[in-house]
């Protein structure tokens, strides 16, 4: 590592983003968005449907198949105060799938809107789910940082927590859109390949893909694989500290099937990542492999990738070897998939191991995602953003796309 990224000043990653450049809604046809193509320092533009033409035949493209949940719940107190409870991650049980299957009780770590009006007591909401009248209650537990433990209970064993969110929850669109969620967002704020419920924000680079683009990629001979990273609300958390050392990355849960690991090994540990969430997962795999090289009997908890772990001094191993270590771990433990978590921060000074090209949208000024892009382009992010700003590109979640090949 040439430099210590902890001392990067976030103010160096600022640019002017007028509100009118933020796409408030997606285009009517998602694959008609503009595509900025950055190849070896050269910038051109095209339409997203042309993406397959820019990718080498036989390459491996990896998507994040997480599905955004309707994570915002609204309760009205007897006083009339409206309280918003935003489910961030499951606590009891702490597995997403098991939690969604719970009947009668589930606990989540939540952000609470209008917290000062909810000092104590239980919130209640009457509703009808699957034809059953039920009462949902929410009881606030201990505070954990800026979030709270919240116990949910309901009085019908026929109804799961997933059913409740489906009927009663609201899709959490990004705060910077400055508008309420609309019915259309239920479809447009999900990728066409979303499957595994658990995100509170969409992996938005994937929003441009349509069945015809996916088909064209396969016709080009590109291997398509999926992994899961559940995107947390922390993805929108601005960097408030002057140096990025003061910014705490949120923990995100990842799941990668053995078949995807094998495909990565077959492709010499090289992949094209769709979105920064796939980037964070793929690069985390390398560091998990490094941990397993040193501690073959490590537990799932020990495989968690700490925020600054990639910048600590350790002997480098080739990406394929790191991936083989994960395959060995899965074999020894009779597992079909790797389940763990990551807090990785990718900032200038980081050496990419697996990701050789990425498809991504245009990110907020002074965000950790802009740091990730800058690290990928060896600091040359301004070239792209200046081009996008002067060529009428639309920004952020519902905005246009870019293909970056350093």
Short mmCIF file of C-alpha atoms in Angstrom, two decimals:
data_model
loop_
_atom_site.label_atom_id
_atom_site.label_comp_id
_atom_site.label_asym_id
_atom_site.label_seq_id
_atom_site.Cartn_x
_atom_site.Cartn_y
_atom_site.Cartn_z
CA UNK A 1 0.00 0.00 0.00
CA UNK A 2 1.46 3.33 -1.04
CA UNK A 3 -0.53 5.59 1.28
CA UNK A 4 -2.62 5.36 4.40
CA UNK A 5 -6.18 5.95 3.22
CA UNK A 6 -7.33 6.80 6.75
CA UNK A 7 -6.00 10.34 6.26
CA UNK A 8 -7.88 11.06 3.03
CA UNK A 9 -9.82 14.32 3.30
CA UNK A 10 -13.39 13.77 2.16
CA UNK A 11 -13.56 17.41 1.01
CA UNK A 12 -11.35 16.40 -1.94
CA UNK A 13 -14.24 14.24 -3.19
CA UNK A 14 -16.75 17.01 -3.62
CA UNK A 15 -18.38 18.26 -6.80
CA UNK A 16 -21.38 20.52 -7.52
CA UNK A 17 -24.58 18.47 -7.92
CA UNK A 18 -27.60 20.72 -8.61
CA UNK A 19 -30.93 19.25 -7.51
CA UNK A 20 -32.24 19.23 -11.09
CA UNK A 21 -29.50 16.73 -12.07
CA UNK A 22 -30.81 14.16 -9.57
CA UNK A 23 -33.20 11.81 -11.38
CA UNK A 24 -36.40 11.80 -9.30
CA UNK A 25 -37.96 9.01 -11.38
CA UNK A 26 -36.54 6.38 -13.72
CA UNK A 27 -36.94 6.46 -17.49
CA UNK A 28 -40.09 4.70 -18.81
CA UNK A 29 -37.89 1.97 -20.39
CA UNK A 30 -35.05 1.15 -18.03
CA UNK A 31 -32.47 0.04 -20.61
CA UNK A 32 -32.78 3.33 -22.56
CA UNK A 33 -30.68 5.17 -20.00
CA UNK A 34 -27.41 6.73 -21.12
CA UNK A 35 -24.20 4.76 -20.66
CA UNK A 36 -20.91 6.55 -20.07
CA UNK A 37 -18.05 4.31 -21.20
CA UNK A 38 -14.64 4.88 -19.61
CA UNK A 39 -11.94 2.70 -21.18
CA UNK A 40 -8.27 3.16 -20.29
CA UNK A 41 -8.71 6.89 -19.73
CA UNK A 42 -10.96 7.57 -22.75
CA UNK A 43 -14.59 8.66 -22.22
CA UNK A 44 -17.41 8.06 -24.72
CA UNK A 45 -21.17 7.65 -24.39
CA UNK A 46 -23.82 5.27 -25.67
CA UNK A 47 -27.19 3.79 -24.67
CA UNK A 48 -27.36 1.08 -21.99
CA UNK A 49 -28.69 -1.52 -24.48
CA UNK A 50 -25.23 -1.39 -26.13
CA UNK A 51 -23.48 -2.60 -22.96
CA UNK A 52 -22.74 -6.13 -24.29
CA UNK A 53 -20.76 -4.67 -27.20
CA UNK A 54 -18.15 -3.28 -24.81
CA UNK A 55 -17.49 -6.50 -22.88
CA UNK A 56 -15.07 -9.24 -23.90
CA UNK A 57 -16.62 -12.57 -24.91
CA UNK A 58 -16.13 -15.22 -22.26
CA UNK A 59 -15.98 -12.79 -19.33
CA UNK A 60 -17.84 -13.30 -16.06
CA UNK A 61 -20.42 -10.74 -14.92
CA UNK A 62 -21.70 -10.77 -11.34
CA UNK A 63 -25.00 -9.31 -10.10
CA UNK A 64 -26.41 -8.71 -6.61
CA UNK A 65 -29.80 -10.44 -6.45
CA UNK A 66 -30.97 -8.83 -3.20
CA UNK A 67 -34.56 -7.60 -3.04
CA UNK A 68 -35.60 -4.36 -1.35
CA UNK A 69 -38.07 -4.92 1.49
CA UNK A 70 -40.93 -2.58 2.39
CA UNK A 71 -39.04 -1.63 5.51
CA UNK A 72 -40.81 1.54 6.69
CA UNK A 73 -43.69 1.02 9.15
CA UNK A 74 -45.91 3.90 10.28
CA UNK A 75 -47.72 4.02 13.62
CA UNK A 76 -49.96 6.76 14.98
CA UNK A 77 -49.95 7.35 18.75
CA UNK A 78 -53.15 8.15 20.62
CA UNK A 79 -51.84 11.71 20.85
CA UNK A 80 -51.92 11.83 17.03
CA UNK A 81 -48.10 11.84 16.65
CA UNK A 82 -46.88 9.85 13.64
CA UNK A 83 -43.94 7.55 14.41
CA UNK A 84 -41.93 5.92 11.62
CA UNK A 85 -40.14 2.66 12.39
CA UNK A 86 -37.56 1.77 9.72
CA UNK A 87 -36.41 -1.88 9.90
CA UNK A 88 -32.65 -2.02 9.29
CA UNK A 89 -31.57 -5.55 10.17
CA UNK A 90 -33.06 -8.56 11.95
CA UNK A 91 -31.96 -9.27 15.54
CA UNK A 92 -34.18 -12.11 16.77
CA UNK A 93 -33.78 -14.33 14.87
CA UNK A 94 -30.84 -12.57 13.20
CA UNK A 95 -31.16 -14.53 9.95
CA UNK A 96 -33.22 -12.66 7.32
CA UNK A 97 -35.05 -15.71 5.96
CA UNK A 98 -35.95 -17.04 9.43
CA UNK A 99 -37.04 -13.61 10.61
CA UNK A 100 -39.38 -13.11 7.65
CA UNK A 101 -40.93 -16.52 8.42
CA UNK A 102 -41.62 -15.64 12.08
CA UNK A 103 -45.21 -15.79 13.27
CA UNK A 104 -46.38 -13.70 16.26
CA UNK A 105 -43.01 -12.15 17.17
CA UNK A 106 -39.87 -10.67 15.56
CA UNK A 107 -37.19 -8.20 16.71
CA UNK A 108 -35.31 -5.76 14.47
CA UNK A 109 -32.73 -3.04 14.77
CA UNK A 110 -34.61 0.05 13.61
CA UNK A 111 -34.18 3.74 12.96
CA UNK A 112 -37.03 5.73 14.46
CA UNK A 113 -38.52 8.88 12.98
CA UNK A 114 -40.08 11.36 15.45
CA UNK A 115 -38.32 9.52 18.29
CA UNK A 116 -38.87 12.33 20.81
CA UNK A 117 -42.63 11.67 20.63
CA UNK A 118 -42.13 7.99 21.52
CA UNK A 119 -40.68 8.12 25.01
CA UNK A 120 -42.15 4.81 26.18
CA UNK A 121 -45.17 2.57 25.86
CA UNK A 122 -46.22 0.33 23.03
CA UNK A 123 -47.28 1.46 19.58
CA UNK A 124 -50.29 -0.31 18.06
CA UNK A 125 -51.75 -0.63 14.60
CA UNK A 126 -54.86 -2.52 13.55
CA UNK A 127 -54.71 -4.06 10.09
CA UNK A 128 -56.01 -6.84 7.89
CA UNK A 129 -53.43 -9.25 6.50
CA UNK A 130 -54.39 -12.20 4.27
CA UNK A 131 -58.00 -11.67 5.34
CA UNK A 132 -57.16 -11.83 9.08
CA UNK A 133 -57.75 -8.79 11.31
CA UNK A 134 -54.62 -8.40 13.46
CA UNK A 135 -53.11 -5.95 15.91
CA UNK A 136 -49.41 -5.24 15.40
CA UNK A 137 -47.52 -3.81 18.39
CA UNK A 138 -44.05 -2.30 18.53
CA UNK A 139 -42.10 -2.00 21.78
CA UNK A 140 -38.87 -0.05 21.97
CA UNK A 141 -35.85 -1.68 23.54
CA UNK A 142 -32.26 -0.55 24.09
CA UNK A 143 -30.53 2.06 21.99
CA UNK A 144 -27.64 0.89 19.79
CA UNK A 145 -25.84 3.92 18.34
CA UNK A 146 -28.38 5.78 16.21
CA UNK A 147 -30.71 2.75 16.09
CA UNK A 148 -33.03 0.99 18.54
CA UNK A 149 -34.00 -2.57 19.27
CA UNK A 150 -37.72 -2.91 18.46
CA UNK A 151 -39.88 -5.93 19.35
CA UNK A 152 -42.82 -6.54 17.04
CA UNK A 153 -45.72 -8.77 18.11
CA UNK A 154 -48.99 -9.70 16.44
CA UNK A 155 -51.87 -11.91 17.45
CA UNK A 156 -52.24 -14.38 14.60
CA UNK A 157 -50.02 -17.44 13.97
CA UNK A 158 -51.21 -17.61 10.33
CA UNK A 159 -49.42 -14.34 9.50
CA UNK A 160 -45.64 -14.03 9.01
CA UNK A 161 -43.52 -10.91 9.46
CA UNK A 162 -42.96 -10.96 5.67
CA UNK A 163 -46.75 -10.81 5.18
CA UNK A 164 -46.96 -7.79 7.48
CA UNK A 165 -44.20 -5.88 5.67
CA UNK A 166 -45.77 -6.74 2.32
CA UNK A 167 -49.14 -5.25 3.31
CA UNK A 168 -48.23 -2.62 5.86
CA UNK A 169 -44.66 -1.61 4.97
CA UNK A 170 -43.58 1.13 2.60
CA UNK A 171 -40.67 0.81 0.18
CA UNK A 172 -37.82 3.05 1.42
CA UNK A 173 -36.69 5.09 -1.59
CA UNK A 174 -33.50 7.15 -1.07
CA UNK A 175 -33.82 10.28 1.08
CA UNK A 176 -32.17 12.48 -1.57
CA UNK A 177 -35.08 11.99 -3.97
CA UNK A 178 -36.99 14.38 -1.68
CA UNK A 179 -40.36 12.84 -2.44
CA UNK A 180 -42.78 10.25 -1.08
CA UNK A 181 -42.74 6.65 -2.23
CA UNK A 182 -45.21 6.04 -5.06
CA UNK A 183 -46.89 2.80 -6.10
CA UNK A 184 -44.70 2.67 -9.23
CA UNK A 185 -41.54 2.51 -7.06
CA UNK A 186 -42.54 -1.00 -5.94
CA UNK A 187 -41.57 -2.15 -9.42
CA UNK A 188 -39.06 0.42 -10.63
CA UNK A 189 -36.92 0.36 -7.44
CA UNK A 190 -36.27 -3.41 -7.80
CA UNK A 191 -33.91 -5.02 -10.29
CA UNK A 192 -35.59 -7.44 -12.73
CA UNK A 193 -33.49 -10.26 -11.19
CA UNK A 194 -34.12 -9.44 -7.48
CA UNK A 195 -34.90 -12.58 -5.43
CA UNK A 196 -33.55 -12.58 -1.87
CA UNK A 197 -35.41 -10.20 0.48
CA UNK A 198 -33.32 -8.12 2.86
CA UNK A 199 -32.15 -4.77 1.47
CA UNK A 200 -33.38 -1.36 2.54
CA UNK A 201 -31.86 0.21 -0.59
CA UNK A 202 -31.68 -1.11 -4.14
CA UNK A 203 -28.39 -2.11 -5.77
CA UNK A 204 -29.17 0.61 -8.29
CA UNK A 205 -26.63 -0.17 -11.03
CA UNK A 206 -28.81 -3.20 -11.71
CA UNK A 207 -31.93 -1.10 -12.36
CA UNK A 208 -30.86 -0.58 -16.00
CA UNK A 209 -30.92 -4.28 -16.88
CA UNK A 210 -33.88 -5.75 -18.77
CA UNK A 211 -34.49 -9.33 -19.95
CA UNK A 212 -33.33 -8.32 -23.45
CA UNK A 213 -30.01 -6.92 -22.19
CA UNK A 214 -29.42 -10.05 -20.07
CA UNK A 215 -30.19 -12.19 -23.13
CA UNK A 216 -27.80 -10.15 -25.30
CA UNK A 217 -25.04 -10.64 -22.71
CA UNK A 218 -25.55 -14.42 -22.79
CA UNK A 219 -25.58 -14.41 -26.59
CA UNK A 220 -22.22 -12.62 -26.46
CA UNK A 221 -20.90 -15.59 -24.44
CA UNK A 222 -20.74 -13.76 -21.11
CA UNK A 223 -21.22 -15.87 -17.98
CA UNK A 224 -23.81 -14.39 -15.59
CA UNK A 225 -23.62 -15.23 -11.89
CA UNK A 226 -25.33 -13.88 -8.77
CA UNK A 227 -24.42 -13.22 -5.16
CA UNK A 228 -26.30 -11.51 -2.35
CA UNK A 229 -25.35 -8.46 -0.33
CA UNK A 230 -28.18 -6.92 1.67
CA UNK A 231 -27.76 -3.17 1.30
CA UNK A 232 -28.07 -1.27 4.57
CA UNK A 233 -29.30 2.29 5.14
CA UNK A 234 -25.68 3.14 5.93
CA UNK A 235 -25.07 3.28 2.20
CA UNK A 236 -26.64 6.77 2.32
CA UNK A 237 -24.72 7.82 5.43
CA UNK A 238 -22.66 10.89 4.51
CA UNK A 239 -19.04 11.06 5.63
CA UNK A 240 -19.19 13.66 8.40
CA UNK A 241 -15.57 13.43 9.59
CA UNK A 242 -12.86 15.53 7.94
CA UNK A 243 -10.64 12.48 7.46
CA UNK A 244 -12.27 9.20 6.50
CA UNK A 245 -10.68 7.46 9.49
CA UNK A 246 -13.55 8.95 11.54
CA UNK A 247 -16.26 7.33 9.38
CA UNK A 248 -17.64 4.01 10.57
CA UNK A 249 -18.78 1.72 7.76
CA UNK A 250 -22.02 -0.16 8.34
CA UNK A 251 -22.04 -3.97 8.43
CA UNK A 252 -23.67 -5.66 5.44
CA UNK A 253 -24.61 -9.33 5.16
CA UNK A 254 -23.32 -11.36 2.25
CA UNK A 255 -24.07 -14.77 0.83
CA UNK A 256 -22.14 -16.37 -2.05
CA UNK A 257 -22.92 -19.84 -3.42
CA UNK A 258 -20.13 -22.35 -4.00
CA UNK A 259 -21.03 -22.40 -7.69
CA UNK A 260 -20.25 -18.67 -7.97
CA UNK A 261 -16.91 -19.21 -6.18
CA UNK A 262 -16.10 -22.03 -8.64
CA UNK A 263 -17.02 -19.83 -11.61
CA UNK A 264 -14.71 -17.12 -10.27
CA UNK A 265 -11.87 -19.65 -10.01
CA UNK A 266 -12.59 -20.82 -13.59
CA UNK A 267 -12.24 -17.18 -14.70
CA UNK A 268 -8.85 -16.76 -12.95
CA UNK A 269 -10.43 -14.74 -10.14
CA UNK A 270 -11.52 -11.97 -12.55
CA UNK A 271 -15.03 -10.49 -12.78
CA UNK A 272 -17.10 -7.59 -14.08
CA UNK A 273 -19.15 -6.31 -11.15
CA UNK A 274 -22.63 -4.84 -11.52
CA UNK A 275 -22.85 -2.17 -8.84
CA UNK A 276 -20.75 -1.14 -5.87
CA UNK A 277 -22.51 -3.75 -3.69
CA UNK A 278 -21.20 -6.55 -5.93
CA UNK A 279 -17.78 -4.83 -5.86
CA UNK A 280 -17.73 -4.80 -2.05
CA UNK A 281 -18.76 -8.46 -1.91
CA UNK A 282 -16.25 -9.68 -4.50
CA UNK A 283 -13.37 -7.75 -2.98
CA UNK A 284 -14.38 -8.97 0.50
CA UNK A 285 -14.10 -12.55 -0.78
CA UNK A 286 -10.39 -12.02 -1.38
CA UNK A 287 -9.82 -10.86 2.22
CA UNK A 288 -11.94 -13.73 3.58
CA UNK A 289 -9.66 -16.10 1.63
CA UNK A 290 -6.60 -14.43 3.20
CA UNK A 291 -8.11 -14.97 6.68
CA UNK A 292 -8.74 -18.65 5.85
CA UNK A 293 -5.17 -19.08 4.57
CA UNK A 294 -3.96 -18.10 8.06
CA UNK A 295 -6.84 -19.64 10.07
CA UNK A 296 -8.36 -22.59 8.16
CA UNK A 297 -10.69 -23.41 11.08
CA UNK A 298 -12.04 -19.84 11.44
CA UNK A 299 -15.71 -19.53 12.39
CA UNK A 300 -18.29 -17.60 10.36
CA UNK A 301 -17.94 -14.62 12.75
CA UNK A 302 -14.15 -14.60 12.29
CA UNK A 303 -14.62 -14.32 8.52
CA UNK A 304 -16.26 -10.89 8.90
CA UNK A 305 -14.21 -8.35 6.92
CA UNK A 306 -13.30 -5.43 9.16
CA UNK A 307 -13.33 -1.89 7.76
CA UNK A 308 -9.55 -1.38 7.55
CA UNK A 309 -8.51 -5.03 7.22
CA UNK A 310 -7.44 -4.75 3.55
CA UNK A 311 -4.88 -2.06 4.46
CA UNK A 312 -3.15 -4.04 7.19
CA UNK A 313 0.20 -5.58 6.31
CA UNK A 314 0.00 -9.22 5.32
CA UNK A 315 1.55 -11.46 2.70
CA UNK A 316 -0.33 -11.25 -0.57
CA UNK A 317 -1.78 -14.41 -2.07
CA UNK A 318 -3.17 -14.64 -5.61
CA UNK A 319 -6.97 -14.14 -5.91
CA UNK A 320 -7.48 -17.70 -7.19
CA UNK A 321 -5.70 -19.10 -4.12
CA UNK A 322 -7.90 -16.95 -1.84
CA UNK A 323 -11.03 -18.27 -3.60
CA UNK A 324 -9.77 -21.87 -3.33
CA UNK A 325 -9.39 -21.35 0.44
CA UNK A 326 -13.10 -20.40 0.60
CA UNK A 327 -14.06 -23.47 -1.45
CA UNK A 328 -12.04 -25.63 0.95
CA UNK A 329 -13.81 -24.02 3.92
CA UNK A 330 -17.24 -24.75 2.36
CA UNK A 331 -16.20 -28.38 1.68
CA UNK A 332 -14.88 -28.94 5.21
CA UNK A 333 -18.09 -27.60 6.71
CA UNK A 334 -20.49 -29.20 4.22
CA UNK A 335 -21.84 -25.78 3.15
CA UNK A 336 -23.46 -24.82 -0.14
CA UNK A 337 -22.89 -21.10 0.42
CA UNK A 338 -20.62 -18.73 2.31
CA UNK A 339 -22.63 -16.60 4.76
CA UNK A 340 -20.81 -13.81 6.51
CA UNK A 341 -20.62 -10.00 6.68
CA UNK A 342 -18.40 -7.14 5.58
CA UNK A 343 -17.57 -3.61 6.66
CA UNK A 344 -14.98 -3.08 3.93
CA UNK A 345 -14.16 0.50 2.95
CA UNK A 346 -12.63 0.78 -0.50
CA UNK A 347 -10.73 4.05 -0.82
CA UNK A 348 -7.77 5.35 -2.84
CA UNK A 349 -4.75 3.27 -1.84
CA UNK A 350 -6.79 0.07 -2.09
CA UNK A 351 -5.51 -2.50 -4.62
CA UNK A 352 -8.38 -4.23 -6.42
CA UNK A 353 -8.02 -8.03 -6.53
CA UNK A 354 -11.01 -9.50 -8.38
CA UNK A 355 -13.03 -6.71 -10.03
CA UNK A 356 -11.62 -5.83 -13.46
CA UNK A 357 -14.55 -3.71 -14.73
CA UNK A 358 -17.67 -2.29 -13.13
CA UNK A 359 -21.11 -1.03 -14.11
CA UNK A 360 -22.20 1.71 -11.72
CA UNK A 361 -24.36 4.84 -11.45
CA UNK A 362 -23.18 8.34 -10.51
CA UNK A 363 -22.76 8.74 -6.76
CA UNK A 364 -23.26 11.52 -4.22
CA UNK A 365 -20.47 14.01 -3.53
CA UNK A 366 -18.31 13.16 -0.50
CA UNK A 367 -19.65 9.59 -0.31
CA UNK A 368 -17.80 6.34 0.37
CA UNK A 369 -19.06 5.12 -3.03
CA UNK A 370 -17.19 7.95 -4.76
CA UNK A 371 -14.05 6.85 -2.86
CA UNK A 372 -14.59 3.30 -4.18
CA UNK A 373 -14.82 4.57 -7.78
CA UNK A 374 -11.77 6.80 -7.32
CA UNK A 375 -9.73 3.85 -6.01
CA UNK A 376 -10.77 1.83 -9.09
CA UNK A 377 -9.77 4.62 -11.51
CA UNK A 378 -6.51 5.48 -9.72
CA UNK A 379 -7.92 8.88 -8.76
CA UNK A 380 -9.31 9.77 -12.18
CA UNK A 381 -12.96 10.08 -11.10
CA UNK A 382 -13.26 13.79 -11.95
CA UNK A 383 -12.80 13.11 -15.68
CA UNK A 384 -15.96 11.00 -15.61
CA UNK A 385 -18.02 13.27 -13.38
CA UNK A 386 -17.04 16.41 -15.34
CA UNK A 387 -18.09 14.63 -18.55
CA UNK A 388 -21.37 13.43 -17.03
CA UNK A 389 -22.23 16.89 -15.66
CA UNK A 390 -21.47 18.63 -18.98
CA UNK A 391 -23.27 15.99 -21.12
CA UNK A 392 -26.64 15.95 -19.43
CA UNK A 393 -26.32 12.65 -17.55
CA UNK A 394 -28.87 11.96 -14.81
CA UNK A 395 -27.43 11.28 -11.34
CA UNK A 396 -27.94 8.92 -8.36
CA UNK A 397 -30.27 5.93 -7.88
CA UNK A 398 -32.68 6.49 -10.78
CA UNK A 399 -30.03 8.15 -12.95
CA UNK A 400 -27.86 6.99 -15.83
CA UNK A 401 -25.13 4.38 -15.84
CA UNK A 402 -21.42 4.01 -16.53
CA UNK A 403 -19.09 1.18 -17.53
CA UNK A 404 -15.64 1.62 -16.04
CA UNK A 405 -12.66 -0.28 -17.46
CA UNK A 406 -9.42 1.11 -15.99
#
